[in-house]
Amino acid sequence: MARTPYVGGNWKMNTNGVSGVELAANVARAADDAVQVAVFPPFPYLIRVGEALAGSGVMLGAQDVSDQDDGAYTGEISTAMLLDCGVKTVLVGHSERRHVIGESDELCNSKVLKALSAGLDVVLCVGEKLEEREAGQTDAVNERQIRAGLAGVSAADMARVTIAYEPVWAIGTGKTATPADAQDAHAKIRTLLASMYDQSVADGVRIQYGGSVKPANAAELFACPDIDGGLIGGASLKADDFAAICQAATASAV
Ligand code: PGA
């Protein structure tokens, strides 16, 4: 099944009001229809970035979301607030939230369910740490995080879910999984999705690769049959690099 490649720019805790709007305007100018593009700016800039993206087809995303509706949750941001800001999709379970902030599989699942029920799309991030990779646990970690993260998600809602496979040791380190290793992990994730749902669901889900994707390595990664684009951190902060990565995704779609 032909899947439209999907490239996300995760700006993390970078940019400011001026540079974020400028970056968004550049992303909007470079976007083309062959690839789905989303940017995930910091919360305070969502509205201004959304205005800069208006009419471009680039989706506005948020880096996180609360699993609660409202109330006494200091510092949290609800689905209703994100929708109010024009957000269409959210990251859940990014490795920095799992491993730096300490989010559990159960909390990630609760966020996935909350976001989907509010009408938001979800990018569920999974991936193994270096010691897990060295212990041969890559596929087991991905399976655990995906089974737990998607518990209770219907086959119909899987149309709004993307998986981002991001080996933790490759994020922000300049180290990238080889295309063959990444493809292997992606193929196993797709097989897992087929066993959890069915083949047509598995064939429809985009699985992004993340971890030090750059213009120089994007094309060979995106050429792999089960790699449907990427989730980009550092290189998404440079408009030219991000545009080149999106172009590599466009080329992979042809
Ligand atoms: P990186 O980050 O591209 O800087 O490695 C990827 C991510 O964290 O999503």
XYZ file of C-alpha atoms and ligand atoms in Angstrom:
263
model
C 0.000 0.000 0.000
C 1.327 3.438 -0.873
C 1.659 5.503 2.252
C 2.166 9.274 2.030
C 5.525 10.000 3.692
C 5.319 12.092 6.830
C 8.086 14.361 8.118
C 7.797 16.045 11.506
C 9.988 18.798 12.913
C 10.312 18.493 16.685
C 11.725 21.849 17.779
C 12.020 20.716 21.419
C 12.861 23.617 23.786
C 14.362 25.755 21.031
C 13.455 28.891 19.021
C 11.814 32.061 20.279
C 8.776 34.010 19.133
C 10.604 35.648 16.243
C 12.788 32.763 15.073
C 9.935 30.256 15.418
C 7.635 32.275 13.172
C 10.411 32.767 10.638
C 11.217 29.051 10.635
C 7.530 28.164 10.255
C 7.149 30.565 7.337
C 10.131 28.934 5.616
C 8.748 25.446 6.241
C 5.386 26.557 4.836
C 7.052 27.933 1.691
C 9.021 24.738 1.085
C 6.179 22.254 1.701
C 4.707 20.297 -1.181
C 1.684 18.034 -1.419
C 3.557 14.757 -1.894
C 4.632 14.695 1.757
C 2.751 15.343 4.956
C 4.718 17.830 7.039
C 4.153 18.840 10.667
C 6.038 21.086 13.053
C 6.023 20.747 16.829
C 7.005 24.126 18.305
C 7.180 24.941 22.019
C 3.754 25.604 23.574
C 4.070 29.410 23.907
C 4.564 29.827 20.157
C 1.794 27.537 18.929
C -0.616 30.308 17.983
C 1.942 32.466 16.204
C 3.451 29.490 14.399
C -0.053 28.371 13.407
C -0.651 31.794 11.861
C 2.610 31.530 9.928
C 1.552 28.103 8.599
C -1.976 29.189 7.595
C -3.012 27.909 4.178
C 0.158 25.861 3.686
C -0.998 22.343 4.534
C 1.761 22.020 7.156
C 0.201 20.584 10.301
C 0.596 22.282 13.662
C 1.665 19.832 16.353
C 2.394 19.946 20.075
C 5.269 18.184 21.805
C 3.161 16.777 24.612
C -0.363 16.778 26.042
C -1.971 16.161 29.420
C -4.021 13.035 29.974
C -6.419 15.096 32.117
C -9.292 17.301 30.930
C -8.803 20.295 33.230
C -8.295 21.229 36.846
C -5.465 21.432 39.338
C -2.566 20.183 37.190
C -0.019 22.976 37.372
C 2.002 23.327 34.204
C -0.033 20.840 32.171
C -1.707 21.596 28.824
C -5.041 19.984 27.921
C -6.343 18.705 24.603
C -8.987 21.474 24.625
C -6.289 24.135 24.997
C -4.288 22.627 22.148
C -7.350 22.452 19.897
C -8.048 26.073 20.789
C -4.560 26.957 19.517
C -5.156 25.181 16.213
C -3.139 22.070 17.036
C -3.953 18.962 14.974
C -1.463 16.399 16.251
C 0.615 15.636 19.329
C 3.789 13.754 20.139
C 3.381 11.197 22.899
C 6.173 9.331 24.622
C 9.150 11.120 23.115
C 12.275 9.543 24.588
C 13.159 12.756 26.413
C 9.809 12.597 28.191
C 10.133 8.877 28.901
C 13.743 8.866 30.024
C 14.509 12.399 31.232
C 11.129 13.312 32.714
C 10.154 9.748 33.629
C 6.882 9.106 31.799
C 5.666 5.516 32.021
C 4.117 3.359 29.310
C 0.818 3.665 31.198
C 0.915 7.476 31.191
C 1.766 7.458 27.479
C -1.243 5.226 26.854
C -3.485 7.530 28.834
C -2.255 10.496 26.761
C -2.770 8.603 23.476
C -6.359 7.750 24.422
C -7.091 11.301 25.599
C -5.664 12.883 22.455
C -7.503 10.521 20.091
C -10.805 10.968 21.902
C -10.394 14.746 21.585
C -9.930 14.420 17.813
C -6.181 15.002 17.735
C -3.793 12.852 15.715
C -0.978 11.149 17.626
C 2.664 10.391 16.913
C 3.606 7.679 19.416
C 7.378 7.609 19.875
C 9.138 4.373 20.800
C 12.689 3.115 20.814
C 15.386 1.326 22.752
C 18.225 2.707 24.861
C 21.823 1.803 24.040
C 22.104 -0.860 26.738
C 18.853 -2.410 25.545
C 20.146 -2.507 21.977
C 23.404 -4.083 23.097
C 21.424 -6.684 25.039
C 19.469 -7.570 21.875
C 16.231 -6.122 23.253
C 15.394 -3.611 20.493
C 12.329 -5.442 19.200
C 11.130 -6.390 22.683
C 11.300 -2.771 23.866
C 9.456 -1.538 20.771
C 6.823 -4.240 21.245
C 6.322 -3.398 24.922
C 6.037 0.341 24.265
C 3.672 -0.143 21.312
C 1.397 -2.703 22.988
C 1.192 -0.574 26.127
C 0.939 2.741 24.292
C -1.860 1.558 22.002
C -3.884 -0.392 24.591
C -7.544 0.372 23.964
C -6.951 2.132 20.618
C -9.451 0.916 18.021
C -8.540 -0.139 14.496
C -10.515 2.853 13.194
C -8.510 5.268 15.350
C -5.241 3.787 14.068
C -5.854 5.894 10.934
C -4.868 8.873 13.137
C -1.828 7.243 14.725
C 1.756 7.414 13.484
C 4.591 5.490 15.116
C 8.002 7.170 15.387
C 10.792 4.659 15.909
C 13.608 6.598 17.524
C 16.488 4.600 18.992
C 17.387 6.629 22.075
C 21.122 6.331 21.440
C 20.653 7.989 18.022
C 18.756 11.056 19.223
C 20.829 14.217 19.153
C 24.045 12.207 19.118
C 24.957 12.297 15.429
C 24.724 8.478 15.425
C 22.094 7.044 13.104
C 20.827 3.509 12.795
C 21.968 2.022 9.514
C 19.169 1.952 6.959
C 19.208 -1.862 7.222
C 18.881 -1.832 11.026
C 16.175 0.827 10.917
C 14.278 -1.041 8.187
C 14.478 -4.239 10.230
C 13.008 -2.529 13.302
C 10.291 -0.868 11.209
C 9.327 -4.127 9.495
C 9.030 -5.839 12.888
C 6.847 -2.982 14.154
C 4.584 -3.371 11.117
C 4.325 -7.119 11.698
C 3.448 -6.409 15.318
C 0.706 -3.974 14.241
C -0.677 -6.640 11.890
C -0.880 -9.078 14.793
C -2.488 -6.487 17.098
C -4.959 -5.265 14.444
C -4.889 -6.658 10.916
C -2.770 -6.374 7.794
C -4.684 -3.457 6.331
C -4.243 -1.406 9.517
C -0.548 -2.304 9.590
C -0.170 -1.384 5.923
C -1.765 2.010 6.498
C 0.196 3.192 9.549
C 3.110 5.516 8.859
C 6.259 4.559 10.778
C 8.728 7.443 10.956
C 12.399 7.008 11.748
C 13.987 9.492 14.137
C 17.489 9.977 15.463
C 20.054 12.266 13.828
C 18.301 12.383 10.455
C 20.127 14.892 8.255
C 19.970 15.880 4.571
C 22.982 13.584 4.025
C 21.313 10.409 5.343
C 17.593 11.069 4.797
C 17.351 9.670 1.266
C 18.832 6.256 2.086
C 16.674 5.920 5.201
C 13.451 7.000 3.452
C 14.149 4.654 0.544
C 13.575 1.675 2.868
C 10.152 0.113 2.261
C 8.879 0.375 5.846
C 10.325 3.826 6.640
C 7.640 6.398 5.907
C 9.484 9.634 6.642
C 11.091 10.918 9.786
C 10.791 12.768 13.054
C 13.526 15.372 12.968
C 15.028 17.200 15.931
C 18.217 19.207 15.426
C 17.970 19.433 11.633
C 14.391 20.738 11.837
C 15.717 23.979 13.329
C 17.496 24.844 10.089
C 14.968 25.685 7.381
C 17.238 24.580 4.533
C 18.105 21.257 6.149
C 14.486 20.526 6.987
C 13.438 21.406 3.417
C 16.123 19.067 2.047
C 14.864 16.258 4.310
C 11.289 16.879 3.139
C 12.539 16.733 -0.457
C 14.172 13.374 0.262
C 10.784 12.182 1.503
C 9.125 13.504 -1.655
C 11.646 11.628 -3.772
C 10.982 8.432 -1.805
C 7.283 8.725 -2.615
C 7.788 8.615 -6.373
P 17.511 14.511 16.464
O 16.171 14.339 17.348
O 17.073 14.581 15.033
O 18.132 15.796 16.961
O 18.358 13.318 16.741
C 15.145 13.504 16.920
C 14.012 13.529 17.911
O 14.274 13.649 19.113
O 12.833 13.431 17.536
